[in-house]
PDB file of C-alpha atoms in Angstrom:
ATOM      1  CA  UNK A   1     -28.826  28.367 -25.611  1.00  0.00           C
ATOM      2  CA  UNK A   2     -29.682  28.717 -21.823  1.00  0.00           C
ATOM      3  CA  UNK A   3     -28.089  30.897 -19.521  1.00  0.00           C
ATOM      4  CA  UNK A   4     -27.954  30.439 -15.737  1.00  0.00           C
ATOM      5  CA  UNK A   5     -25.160  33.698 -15.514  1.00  0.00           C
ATOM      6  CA  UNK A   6     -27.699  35.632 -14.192  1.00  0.00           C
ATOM      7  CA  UNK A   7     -28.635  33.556 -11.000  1.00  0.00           C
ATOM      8  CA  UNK A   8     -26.652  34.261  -7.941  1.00  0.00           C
ATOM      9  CA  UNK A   9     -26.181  32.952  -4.786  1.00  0.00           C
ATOM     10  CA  UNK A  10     -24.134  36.075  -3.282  1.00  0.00           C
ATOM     11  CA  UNK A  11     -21.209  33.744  -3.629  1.00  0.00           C
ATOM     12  CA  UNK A  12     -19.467  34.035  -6.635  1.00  0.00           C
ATOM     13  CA  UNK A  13     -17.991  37.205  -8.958  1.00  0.00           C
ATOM     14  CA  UNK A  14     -16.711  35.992 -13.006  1.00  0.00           C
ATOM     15  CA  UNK A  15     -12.819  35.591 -13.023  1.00  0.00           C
ATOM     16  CA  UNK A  16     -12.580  35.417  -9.413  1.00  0.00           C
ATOM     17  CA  UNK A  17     -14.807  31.687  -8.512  1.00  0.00           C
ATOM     18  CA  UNK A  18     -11.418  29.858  -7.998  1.00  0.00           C
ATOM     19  CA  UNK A  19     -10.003  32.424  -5.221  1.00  0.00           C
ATOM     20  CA  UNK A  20     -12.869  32.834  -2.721  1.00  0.00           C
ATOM     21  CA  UNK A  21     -13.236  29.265  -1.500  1.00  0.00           C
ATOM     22  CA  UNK A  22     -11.881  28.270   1.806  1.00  0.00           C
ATOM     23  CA  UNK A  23      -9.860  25.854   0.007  1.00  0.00           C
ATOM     24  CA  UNK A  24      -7.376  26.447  -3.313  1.00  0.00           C
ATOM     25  CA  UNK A  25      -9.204  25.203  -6.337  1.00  0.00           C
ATOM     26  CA  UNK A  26      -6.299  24.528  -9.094  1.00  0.00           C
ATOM     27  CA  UNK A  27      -4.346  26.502  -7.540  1.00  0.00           C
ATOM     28  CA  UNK A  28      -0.797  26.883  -9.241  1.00  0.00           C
ATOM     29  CA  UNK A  29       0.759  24.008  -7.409  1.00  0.00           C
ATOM     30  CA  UNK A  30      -1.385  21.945 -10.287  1.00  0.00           C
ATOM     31  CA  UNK A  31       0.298  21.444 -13.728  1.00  0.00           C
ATOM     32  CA  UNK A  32      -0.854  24.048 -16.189  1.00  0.00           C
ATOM     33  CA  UNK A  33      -2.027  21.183 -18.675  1.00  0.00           C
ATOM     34  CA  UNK A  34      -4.801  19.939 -15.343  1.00  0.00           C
ATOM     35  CA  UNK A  35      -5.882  23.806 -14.376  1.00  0.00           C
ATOM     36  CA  UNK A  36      -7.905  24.300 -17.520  1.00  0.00           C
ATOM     37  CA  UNK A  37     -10.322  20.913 -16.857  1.00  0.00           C
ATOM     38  CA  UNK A  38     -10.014  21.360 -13.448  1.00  0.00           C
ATOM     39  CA  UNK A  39     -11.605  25.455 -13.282  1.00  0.00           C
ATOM     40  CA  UNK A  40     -13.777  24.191 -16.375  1.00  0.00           C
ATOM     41  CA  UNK A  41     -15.433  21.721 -13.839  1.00  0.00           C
ATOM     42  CA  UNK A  42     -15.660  24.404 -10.727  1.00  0.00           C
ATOM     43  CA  UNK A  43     -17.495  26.882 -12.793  1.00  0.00           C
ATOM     44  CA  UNK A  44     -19.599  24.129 -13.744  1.00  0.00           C
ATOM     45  CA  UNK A  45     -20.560  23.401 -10.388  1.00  0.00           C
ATOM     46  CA  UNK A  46     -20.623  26.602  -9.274  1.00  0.00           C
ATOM     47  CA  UNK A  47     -23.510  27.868 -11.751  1.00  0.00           C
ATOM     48  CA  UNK A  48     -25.079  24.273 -10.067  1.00  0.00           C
ATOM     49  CA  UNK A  49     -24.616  26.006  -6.850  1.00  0.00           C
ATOM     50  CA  UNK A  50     -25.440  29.215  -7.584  1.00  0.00           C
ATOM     51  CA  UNK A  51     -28.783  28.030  -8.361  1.00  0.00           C
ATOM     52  CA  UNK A  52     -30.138  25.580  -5.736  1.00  0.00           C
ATOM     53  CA  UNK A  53     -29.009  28.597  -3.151  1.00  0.00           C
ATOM     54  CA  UNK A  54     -30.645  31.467  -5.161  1.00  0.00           C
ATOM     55  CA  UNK A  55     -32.959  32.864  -2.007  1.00  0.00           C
ATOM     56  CA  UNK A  56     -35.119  34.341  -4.987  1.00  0.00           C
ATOM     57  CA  UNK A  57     -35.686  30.916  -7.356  1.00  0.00           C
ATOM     58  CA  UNK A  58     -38.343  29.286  -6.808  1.00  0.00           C
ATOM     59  CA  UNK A  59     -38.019  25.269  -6.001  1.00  0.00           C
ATOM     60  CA  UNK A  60     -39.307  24.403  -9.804  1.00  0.00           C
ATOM     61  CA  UNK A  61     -37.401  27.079 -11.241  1.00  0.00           C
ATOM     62  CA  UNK A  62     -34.521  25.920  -9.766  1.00  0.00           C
ATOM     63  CA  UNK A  63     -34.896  22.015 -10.529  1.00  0.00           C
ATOM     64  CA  UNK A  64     -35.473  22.985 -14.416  1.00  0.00           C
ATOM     65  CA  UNK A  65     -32.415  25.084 -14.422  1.00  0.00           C
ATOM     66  CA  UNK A  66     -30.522  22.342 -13.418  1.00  0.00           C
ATOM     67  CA  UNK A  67     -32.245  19.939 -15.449  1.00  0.00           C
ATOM     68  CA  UNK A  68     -30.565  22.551 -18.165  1.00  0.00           C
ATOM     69  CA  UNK A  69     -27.130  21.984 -16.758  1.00  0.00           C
ATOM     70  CA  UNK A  70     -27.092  18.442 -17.129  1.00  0.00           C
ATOM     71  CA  UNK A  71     -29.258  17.958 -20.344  1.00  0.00           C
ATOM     72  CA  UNK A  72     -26.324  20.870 -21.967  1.00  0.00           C
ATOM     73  CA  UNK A  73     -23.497  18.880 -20.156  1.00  0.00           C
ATOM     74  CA  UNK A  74     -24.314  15.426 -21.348  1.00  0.00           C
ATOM     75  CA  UNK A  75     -25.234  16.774 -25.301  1.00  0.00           C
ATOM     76  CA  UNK A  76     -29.228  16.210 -25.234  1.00  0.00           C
ATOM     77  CA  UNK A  77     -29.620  19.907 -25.841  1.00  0.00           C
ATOM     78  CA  UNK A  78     -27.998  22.893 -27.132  1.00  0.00           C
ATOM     79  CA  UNK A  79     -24.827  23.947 -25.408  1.00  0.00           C
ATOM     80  CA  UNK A  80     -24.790  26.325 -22.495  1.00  0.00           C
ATOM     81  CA  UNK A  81     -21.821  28.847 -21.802  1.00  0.00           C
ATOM     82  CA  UNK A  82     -21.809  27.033 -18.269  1.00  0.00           C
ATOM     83  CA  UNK A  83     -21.514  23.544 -19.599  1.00  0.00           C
ATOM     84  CA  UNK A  84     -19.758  23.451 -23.017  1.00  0.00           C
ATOM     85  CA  UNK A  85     -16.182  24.376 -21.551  1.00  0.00           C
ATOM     86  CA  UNK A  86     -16.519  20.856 -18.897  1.00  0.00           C
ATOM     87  CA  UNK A  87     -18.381  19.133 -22.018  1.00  0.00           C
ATOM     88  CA  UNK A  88     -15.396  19.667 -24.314  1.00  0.00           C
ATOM     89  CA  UNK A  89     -12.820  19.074 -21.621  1.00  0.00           C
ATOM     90  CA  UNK A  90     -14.455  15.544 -20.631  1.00  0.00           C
ATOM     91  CA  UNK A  91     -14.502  14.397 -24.479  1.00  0.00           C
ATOM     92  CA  UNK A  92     -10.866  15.983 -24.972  1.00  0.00           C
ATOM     93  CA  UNK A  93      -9.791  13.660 -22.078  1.00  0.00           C
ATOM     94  CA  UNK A  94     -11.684  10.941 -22.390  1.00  0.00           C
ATOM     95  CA  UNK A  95     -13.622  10.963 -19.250  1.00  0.00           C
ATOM     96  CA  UNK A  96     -16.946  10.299 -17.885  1.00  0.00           C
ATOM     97  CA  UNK A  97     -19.320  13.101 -17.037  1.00  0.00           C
ATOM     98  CA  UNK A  98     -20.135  10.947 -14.476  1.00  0.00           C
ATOM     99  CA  UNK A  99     -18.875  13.253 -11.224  1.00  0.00           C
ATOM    100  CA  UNK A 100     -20.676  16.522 -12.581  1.00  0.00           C
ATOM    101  CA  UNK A 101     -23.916  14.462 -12.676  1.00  0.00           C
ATOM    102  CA  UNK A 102     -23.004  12.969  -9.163  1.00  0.00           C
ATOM    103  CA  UNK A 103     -23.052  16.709  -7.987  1.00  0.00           C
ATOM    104  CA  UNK A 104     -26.192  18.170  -9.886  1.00  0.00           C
ATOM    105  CA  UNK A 105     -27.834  15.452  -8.137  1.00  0.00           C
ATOM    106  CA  UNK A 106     -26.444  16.517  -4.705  1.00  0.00           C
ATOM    107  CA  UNK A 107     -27.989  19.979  -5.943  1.00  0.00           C
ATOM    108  CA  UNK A 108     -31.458  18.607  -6.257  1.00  0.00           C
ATOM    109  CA  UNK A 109     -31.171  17.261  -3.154  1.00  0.00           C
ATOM    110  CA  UNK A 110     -30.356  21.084  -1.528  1.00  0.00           C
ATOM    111  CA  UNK A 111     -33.230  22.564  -3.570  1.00  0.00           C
ATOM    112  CA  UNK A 112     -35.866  19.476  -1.727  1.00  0.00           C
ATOM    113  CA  UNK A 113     -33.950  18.680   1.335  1.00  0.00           C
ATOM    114  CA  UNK A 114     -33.597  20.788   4.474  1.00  0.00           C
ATOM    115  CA  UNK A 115     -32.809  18.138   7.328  1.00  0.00           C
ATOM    116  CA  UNK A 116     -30.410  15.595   8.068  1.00  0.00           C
ATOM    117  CA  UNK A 117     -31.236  13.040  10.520  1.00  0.00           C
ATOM    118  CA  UNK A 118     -27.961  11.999  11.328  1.00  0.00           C
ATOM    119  CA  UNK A 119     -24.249  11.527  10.336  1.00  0.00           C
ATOM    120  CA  UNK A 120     -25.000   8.478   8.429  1.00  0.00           C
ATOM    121  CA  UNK A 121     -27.594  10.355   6.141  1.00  0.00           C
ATOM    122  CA  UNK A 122     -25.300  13.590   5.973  1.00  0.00           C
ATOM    123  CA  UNK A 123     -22.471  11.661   5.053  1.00  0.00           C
ATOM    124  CA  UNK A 124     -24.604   9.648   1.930  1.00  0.00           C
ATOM    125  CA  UNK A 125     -25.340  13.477   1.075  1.00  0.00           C
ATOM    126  CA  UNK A 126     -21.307  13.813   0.744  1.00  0.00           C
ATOM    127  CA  UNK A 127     -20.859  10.891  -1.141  1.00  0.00           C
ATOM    128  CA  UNK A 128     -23.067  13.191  -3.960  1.00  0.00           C
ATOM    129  CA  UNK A 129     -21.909  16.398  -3.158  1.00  0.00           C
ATOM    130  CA  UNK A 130     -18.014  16.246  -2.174  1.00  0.00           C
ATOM    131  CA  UNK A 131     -16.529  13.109  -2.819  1.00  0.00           C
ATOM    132  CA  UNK A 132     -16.810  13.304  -6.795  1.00  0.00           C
ATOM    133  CA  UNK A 133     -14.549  16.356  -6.563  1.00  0.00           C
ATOM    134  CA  UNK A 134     -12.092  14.384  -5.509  1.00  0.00           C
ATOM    135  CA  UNK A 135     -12.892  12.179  -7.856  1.00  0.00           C
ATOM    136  CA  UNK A 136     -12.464  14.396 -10.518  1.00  0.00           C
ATOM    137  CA  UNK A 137      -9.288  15.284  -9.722  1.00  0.00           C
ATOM    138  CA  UNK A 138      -7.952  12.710  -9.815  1.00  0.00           C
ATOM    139  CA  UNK A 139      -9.025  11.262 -12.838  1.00  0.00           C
ATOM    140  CA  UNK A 140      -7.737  14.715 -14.252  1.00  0.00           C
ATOM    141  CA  UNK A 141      -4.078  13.726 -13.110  1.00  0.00           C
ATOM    142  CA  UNK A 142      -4.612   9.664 -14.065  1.00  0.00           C
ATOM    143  CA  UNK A 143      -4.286   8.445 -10.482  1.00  0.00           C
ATOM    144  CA  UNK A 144      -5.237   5.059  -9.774  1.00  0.00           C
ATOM    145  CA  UNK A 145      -8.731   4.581  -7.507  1.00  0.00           C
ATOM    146  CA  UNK A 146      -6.982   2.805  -4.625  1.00  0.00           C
ATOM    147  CA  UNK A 147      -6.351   6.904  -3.778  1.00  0.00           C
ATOM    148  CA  UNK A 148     -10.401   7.160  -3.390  1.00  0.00           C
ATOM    149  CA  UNK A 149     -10.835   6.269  -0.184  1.00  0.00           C
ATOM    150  CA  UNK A 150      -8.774   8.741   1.297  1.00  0.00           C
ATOM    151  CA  UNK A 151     -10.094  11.242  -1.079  1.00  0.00           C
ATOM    152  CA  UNK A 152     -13.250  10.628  -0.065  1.00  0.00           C
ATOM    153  CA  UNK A 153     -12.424  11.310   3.786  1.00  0.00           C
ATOM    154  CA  UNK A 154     -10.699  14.682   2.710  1.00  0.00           C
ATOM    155  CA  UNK A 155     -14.001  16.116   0.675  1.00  0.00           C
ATOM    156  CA  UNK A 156     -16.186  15.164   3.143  1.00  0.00           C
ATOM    157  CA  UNK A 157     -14.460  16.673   5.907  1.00  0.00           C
ATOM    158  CA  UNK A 158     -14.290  19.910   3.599  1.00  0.00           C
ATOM    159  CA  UNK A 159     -17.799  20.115   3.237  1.00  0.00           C
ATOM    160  CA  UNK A 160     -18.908  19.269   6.766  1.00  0.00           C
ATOM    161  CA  UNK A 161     -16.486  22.294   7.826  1.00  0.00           C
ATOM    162  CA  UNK A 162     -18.203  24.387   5.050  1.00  0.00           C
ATOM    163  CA  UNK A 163     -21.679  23.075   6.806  1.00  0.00           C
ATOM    164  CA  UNK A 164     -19.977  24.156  10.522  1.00  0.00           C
ATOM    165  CA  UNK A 165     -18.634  27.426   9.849  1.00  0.00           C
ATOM    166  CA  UNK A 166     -21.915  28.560   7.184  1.00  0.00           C
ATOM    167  CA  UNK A 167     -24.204  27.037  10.109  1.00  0.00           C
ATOM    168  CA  UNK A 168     -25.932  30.346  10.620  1.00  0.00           C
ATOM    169  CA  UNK A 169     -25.978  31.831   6.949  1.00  0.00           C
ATOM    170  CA  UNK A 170     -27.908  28.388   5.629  1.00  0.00           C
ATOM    171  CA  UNK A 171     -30.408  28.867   7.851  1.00  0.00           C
ATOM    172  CA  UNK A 172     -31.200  32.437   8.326  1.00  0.00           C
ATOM    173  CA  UNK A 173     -31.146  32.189   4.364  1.00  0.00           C
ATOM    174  CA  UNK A 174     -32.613  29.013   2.949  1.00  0.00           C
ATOM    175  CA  UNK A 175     -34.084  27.216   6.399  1.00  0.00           C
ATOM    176  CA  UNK A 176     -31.208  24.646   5.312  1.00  0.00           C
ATOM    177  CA  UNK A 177     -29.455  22.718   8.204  1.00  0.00           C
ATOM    178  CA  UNK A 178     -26.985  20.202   7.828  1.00  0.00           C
ATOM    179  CA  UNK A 179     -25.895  19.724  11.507  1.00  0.00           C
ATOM    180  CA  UNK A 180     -27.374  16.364  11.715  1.00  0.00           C
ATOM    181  CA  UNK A 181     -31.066  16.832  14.054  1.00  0.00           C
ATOM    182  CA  UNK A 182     -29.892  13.799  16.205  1.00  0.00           C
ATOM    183  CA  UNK A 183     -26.580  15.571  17.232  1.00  0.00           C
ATOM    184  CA  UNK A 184     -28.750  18.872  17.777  1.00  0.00           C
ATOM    185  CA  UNK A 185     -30.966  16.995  20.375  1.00  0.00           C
ATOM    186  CA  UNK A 186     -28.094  15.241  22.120  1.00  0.00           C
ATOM    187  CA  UNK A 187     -27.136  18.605  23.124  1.00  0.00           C
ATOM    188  CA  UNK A 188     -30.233  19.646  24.024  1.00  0.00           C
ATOM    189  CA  UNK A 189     -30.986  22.492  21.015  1.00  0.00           C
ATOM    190  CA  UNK A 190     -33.165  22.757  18.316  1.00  0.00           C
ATOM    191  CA  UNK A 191     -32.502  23.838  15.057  1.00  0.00           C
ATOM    192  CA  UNK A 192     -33.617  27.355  16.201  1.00  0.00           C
ATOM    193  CA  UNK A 193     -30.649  27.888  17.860  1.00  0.00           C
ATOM    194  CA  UNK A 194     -29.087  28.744  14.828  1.00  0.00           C
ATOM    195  CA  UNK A 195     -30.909  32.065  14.324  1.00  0.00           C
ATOM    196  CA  UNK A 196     -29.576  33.452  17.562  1.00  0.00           C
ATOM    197  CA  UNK A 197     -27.255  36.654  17.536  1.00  0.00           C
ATOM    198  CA  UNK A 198     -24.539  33.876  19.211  1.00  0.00           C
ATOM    199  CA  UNK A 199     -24.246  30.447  19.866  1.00  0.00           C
ATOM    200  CA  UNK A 200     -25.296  28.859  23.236  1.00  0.00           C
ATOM    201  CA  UNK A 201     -22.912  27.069  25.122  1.00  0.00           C
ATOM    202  CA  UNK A 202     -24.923  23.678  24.275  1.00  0.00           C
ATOM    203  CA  UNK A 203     -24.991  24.857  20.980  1.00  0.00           C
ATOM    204  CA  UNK A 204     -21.168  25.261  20.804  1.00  0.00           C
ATOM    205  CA  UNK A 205     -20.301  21.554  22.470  1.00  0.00           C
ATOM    206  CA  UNK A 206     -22.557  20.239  19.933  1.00  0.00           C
ATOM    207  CA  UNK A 207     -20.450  22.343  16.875  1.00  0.00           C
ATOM    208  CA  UNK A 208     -17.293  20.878  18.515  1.00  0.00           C
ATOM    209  CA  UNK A 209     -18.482  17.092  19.030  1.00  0.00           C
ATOM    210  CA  UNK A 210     -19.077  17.467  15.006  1.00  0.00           C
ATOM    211  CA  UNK A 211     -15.545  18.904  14.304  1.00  0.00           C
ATOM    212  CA  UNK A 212     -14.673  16.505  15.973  1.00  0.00           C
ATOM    213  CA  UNK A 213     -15.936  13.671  13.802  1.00  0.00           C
ATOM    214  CA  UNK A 214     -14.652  15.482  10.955  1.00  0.00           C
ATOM    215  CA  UNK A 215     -11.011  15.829  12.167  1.00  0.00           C
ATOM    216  CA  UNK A 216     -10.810  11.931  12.336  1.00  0.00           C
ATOM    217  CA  UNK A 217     -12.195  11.925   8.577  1.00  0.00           C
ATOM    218  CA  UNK A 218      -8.876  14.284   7.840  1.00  0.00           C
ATOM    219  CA  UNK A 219      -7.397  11.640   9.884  1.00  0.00           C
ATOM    220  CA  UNK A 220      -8.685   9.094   7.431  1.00  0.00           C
ATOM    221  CA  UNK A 221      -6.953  10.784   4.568  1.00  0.00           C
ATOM    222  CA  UNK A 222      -3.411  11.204   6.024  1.00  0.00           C
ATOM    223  CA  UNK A 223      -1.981   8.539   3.205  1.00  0.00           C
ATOM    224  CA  UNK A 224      -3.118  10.484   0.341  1.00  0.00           C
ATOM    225  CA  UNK A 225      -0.682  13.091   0.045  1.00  0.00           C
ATOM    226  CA  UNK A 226       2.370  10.065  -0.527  1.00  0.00           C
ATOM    227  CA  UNK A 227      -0.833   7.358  -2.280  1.00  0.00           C
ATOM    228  CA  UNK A 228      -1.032  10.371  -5.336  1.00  0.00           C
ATOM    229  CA  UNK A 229       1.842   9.752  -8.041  1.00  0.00           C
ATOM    230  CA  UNK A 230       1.729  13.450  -9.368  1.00  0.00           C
ATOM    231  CA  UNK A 231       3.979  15.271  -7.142  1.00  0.00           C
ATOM    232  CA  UNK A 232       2.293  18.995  -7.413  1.00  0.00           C
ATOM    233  CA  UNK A 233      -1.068  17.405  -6.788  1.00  0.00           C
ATOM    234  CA  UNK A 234       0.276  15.680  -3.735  1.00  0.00           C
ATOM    235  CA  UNK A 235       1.367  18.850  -2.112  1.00  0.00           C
ATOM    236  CA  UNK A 236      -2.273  20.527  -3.180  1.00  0.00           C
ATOM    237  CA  UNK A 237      -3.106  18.019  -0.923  1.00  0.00           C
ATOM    238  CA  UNK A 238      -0.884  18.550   1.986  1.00  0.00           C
ATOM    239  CA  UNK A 239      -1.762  22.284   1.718  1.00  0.00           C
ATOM    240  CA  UNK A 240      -5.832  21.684   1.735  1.00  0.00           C
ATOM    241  CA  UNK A 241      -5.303  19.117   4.390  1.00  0.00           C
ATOM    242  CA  UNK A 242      -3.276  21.230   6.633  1.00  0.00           C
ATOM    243  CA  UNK A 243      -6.276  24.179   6.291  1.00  0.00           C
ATOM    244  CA  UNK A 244      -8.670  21.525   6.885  1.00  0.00           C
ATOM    245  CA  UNK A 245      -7.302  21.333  10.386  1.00  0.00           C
ATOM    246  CA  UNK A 246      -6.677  24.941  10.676  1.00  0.00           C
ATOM    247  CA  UNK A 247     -10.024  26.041  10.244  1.00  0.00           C
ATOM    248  CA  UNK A 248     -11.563  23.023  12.575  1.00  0.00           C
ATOM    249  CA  UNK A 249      -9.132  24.443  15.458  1.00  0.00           C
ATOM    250  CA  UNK A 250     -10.693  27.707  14.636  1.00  0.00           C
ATOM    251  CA  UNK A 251     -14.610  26.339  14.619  1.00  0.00           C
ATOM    252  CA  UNK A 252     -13.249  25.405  18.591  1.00  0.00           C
ATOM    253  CA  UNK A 253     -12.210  28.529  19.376  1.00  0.00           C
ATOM    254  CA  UNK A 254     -15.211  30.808  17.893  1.00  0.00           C
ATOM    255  CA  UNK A 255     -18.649  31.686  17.122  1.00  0.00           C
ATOM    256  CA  UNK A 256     -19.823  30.861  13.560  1.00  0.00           C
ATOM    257  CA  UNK A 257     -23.135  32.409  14.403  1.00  0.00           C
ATOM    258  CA  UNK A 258     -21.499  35.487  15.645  1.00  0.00           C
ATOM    259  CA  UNK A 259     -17.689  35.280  14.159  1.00  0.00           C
ATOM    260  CA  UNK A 260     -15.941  34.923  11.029  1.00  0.00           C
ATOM    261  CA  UNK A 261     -13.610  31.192  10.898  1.00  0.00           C
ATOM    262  CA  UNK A 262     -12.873  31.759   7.084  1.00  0.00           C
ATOM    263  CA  UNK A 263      -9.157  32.476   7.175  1.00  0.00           C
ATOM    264  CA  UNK A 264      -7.576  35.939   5.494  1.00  0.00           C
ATOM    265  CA  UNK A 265      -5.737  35.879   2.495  1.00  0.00           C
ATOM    266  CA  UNK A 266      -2.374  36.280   4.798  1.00  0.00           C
ATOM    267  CA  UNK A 267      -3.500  33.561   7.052  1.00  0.00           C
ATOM    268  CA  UNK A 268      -4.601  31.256   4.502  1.00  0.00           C
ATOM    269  CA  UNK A 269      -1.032  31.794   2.529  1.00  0.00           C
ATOM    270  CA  UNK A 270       1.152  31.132   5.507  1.00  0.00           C
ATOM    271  CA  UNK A 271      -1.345  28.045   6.257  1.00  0.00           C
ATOM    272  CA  UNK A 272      -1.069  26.561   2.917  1.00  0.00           C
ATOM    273  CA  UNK A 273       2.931  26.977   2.658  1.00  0.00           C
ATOM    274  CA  UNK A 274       3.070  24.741   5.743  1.00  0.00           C
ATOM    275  CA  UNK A 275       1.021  22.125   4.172  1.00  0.00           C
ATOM    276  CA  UNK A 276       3.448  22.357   1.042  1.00  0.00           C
ATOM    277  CA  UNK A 277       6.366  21.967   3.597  1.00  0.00           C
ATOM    278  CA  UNK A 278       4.595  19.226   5.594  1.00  0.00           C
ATOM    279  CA  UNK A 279       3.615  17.576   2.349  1.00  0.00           C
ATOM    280  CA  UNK A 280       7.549  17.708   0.493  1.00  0.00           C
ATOM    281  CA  UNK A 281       8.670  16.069   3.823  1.00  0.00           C
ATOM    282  CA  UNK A 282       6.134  13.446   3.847  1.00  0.00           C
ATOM    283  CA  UNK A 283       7.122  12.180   0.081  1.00  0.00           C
ATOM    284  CA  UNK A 284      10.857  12.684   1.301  1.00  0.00           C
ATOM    285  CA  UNK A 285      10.270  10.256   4.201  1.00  0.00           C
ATOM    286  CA  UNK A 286       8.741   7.657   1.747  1.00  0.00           C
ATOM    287  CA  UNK A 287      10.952   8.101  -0.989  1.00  0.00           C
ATOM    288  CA  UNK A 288       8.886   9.321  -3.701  1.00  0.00           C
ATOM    289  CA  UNK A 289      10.574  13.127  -2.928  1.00  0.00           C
ATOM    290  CA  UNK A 290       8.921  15.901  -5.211  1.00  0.00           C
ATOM    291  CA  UNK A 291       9.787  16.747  -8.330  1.00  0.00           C
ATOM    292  CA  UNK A 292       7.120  19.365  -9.314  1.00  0.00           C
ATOM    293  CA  UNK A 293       9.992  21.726 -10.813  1.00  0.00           C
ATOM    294  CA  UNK A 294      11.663  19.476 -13.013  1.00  0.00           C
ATOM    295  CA  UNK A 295       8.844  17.655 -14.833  1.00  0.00           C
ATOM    296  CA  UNK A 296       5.618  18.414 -12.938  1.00  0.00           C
ATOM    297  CA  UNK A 297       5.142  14.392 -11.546  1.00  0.00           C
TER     298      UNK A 297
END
């Protein structure tokens, strides 16, 4: 049996991985009967994580580890504490590990890959490292694919704001920068800029060109909280969507290098209710109103 456990990233604490994202993972909105796959999946990824950001692993160290993951996930070796949970959910529902494996790749790809040229390569990074979360979701709940699309906007936009407001950690840390090199230089910085106490002022248009750009990919996913059939997943949606664009009005207004943009736990509450609100009006409008209390769909 392998063990990753003992890697860490800084991020993460057991029993508490679902509650210190900027964005609720299976939160109670979700049916009880989704949470279990759901968390079984995040603490997947999240021992994936943990290792291609451990500041201590080396680069081989860190590709076998996750060679581990996958080999214990898809049943070519003995089980591993981090994998068997997902592995049994999958077969218990009948799905393909085919997301998880989507985002171990995106995880070799952190451990080798320090640079993005431009938005079109950062975004075929997403596609690997975001979008099969969606994915996964909804295949948990049995939605239909024509919701991908809009999916796919959403997680990208969530990671790109992860990338914007962790701008200074990944480098200072792990020399990783995901602001795109092209965007850098239209601005007239270099990715040295991000190891300043605070951000220029060319460094700052640059951070709010790119929010930018991501606000019209939570744009892009407007449909999806009336496109999803199960009515407590829709207003999951309305919630993250509605702290999407709470935290990219916050990346305007301050410093990542020198400022925290994570919200509080009050702030992120009140935030998320109005999502919930925005998101039971939204069905109401197009007549598939919530019923989340009666029946869970």
């Amino acid at each position: 049996m392998i063990r990753v456990s003992g890697v860490c990233s800084g991020k993460s604490h057991p029993g508490k991985l679902h509650r210190e994202e900027n964005f609720p993972v299976a939160s109670r909105l979700i049916h009880p009967r989704n949470r279990g796959p759901i968390l079984a999946f995040y603490r997947f990824v999240r021992a994936a994580d943990d290792i291609a950001d451990d500041p201590n692993l080396a680069r081989d160290k860190k590709l076998r580890l996750l060679d581990s993951l996958e080999r214990g996930l898809t049943g070519s070796r003995p089980a591993s504490p981090e994998a068997e949970p997902l592995r049994i959910s999958l077969a218990e529902r009948g799905l393909s590990p085919r997301h998880a494996l989507d985002l171990i790749e995106a995880f070799r790809i952190d451990v080798c890959k320090t640079r993005y040229r431009d938005w079109s390569e950062l975004m075929g990074y997403c596609t690997l490292s975001a979008m099969p979360v969606g994915r996964f979701v909804l295949d948990v709940h049995g939605e239909a694919r024509d919701t991908w699309p809009a999916s796919d906007a959403l997680c990208a936009a969530l990671q790109i704001i992860d990338h914007l407001q962790d701008c200074a950690k990944d480098y200072r840390t792990l020399d990783r920068v995901y602001l795109p090199v092209n965007a850098l230089s239209a601005f007239g910085v270099g990715v040295e800029a991000l190891g300043a106490p605070r951000a220029s002022p060319e460094l700052r248009a640059c951070l709010t060109d790119l929010g930018h750009r991501t606000a019209l990919l939570v744009q892009d996913s407007a449909n999806l909280t009336t496109l999803v059939a199960d009515a407590r997943l829709s207003l999951e949606v309305a919630a993250i969507r509605r702290l999407a664009l709470t935290l990219l009005d916050r990346l305007k207004r301050r410093d990542p290098l020198s400022e925290s943009v994570h919200l509080g736990k009050a702030g992120f509450a009140l935030t998320a209710a109005a999502g919930v609100a925005q998101g039971l009006f939204a069905r109401a409008v197009a007549g598939n109103p919530a019923r989340l209390l009666r029946d869970g769909r």
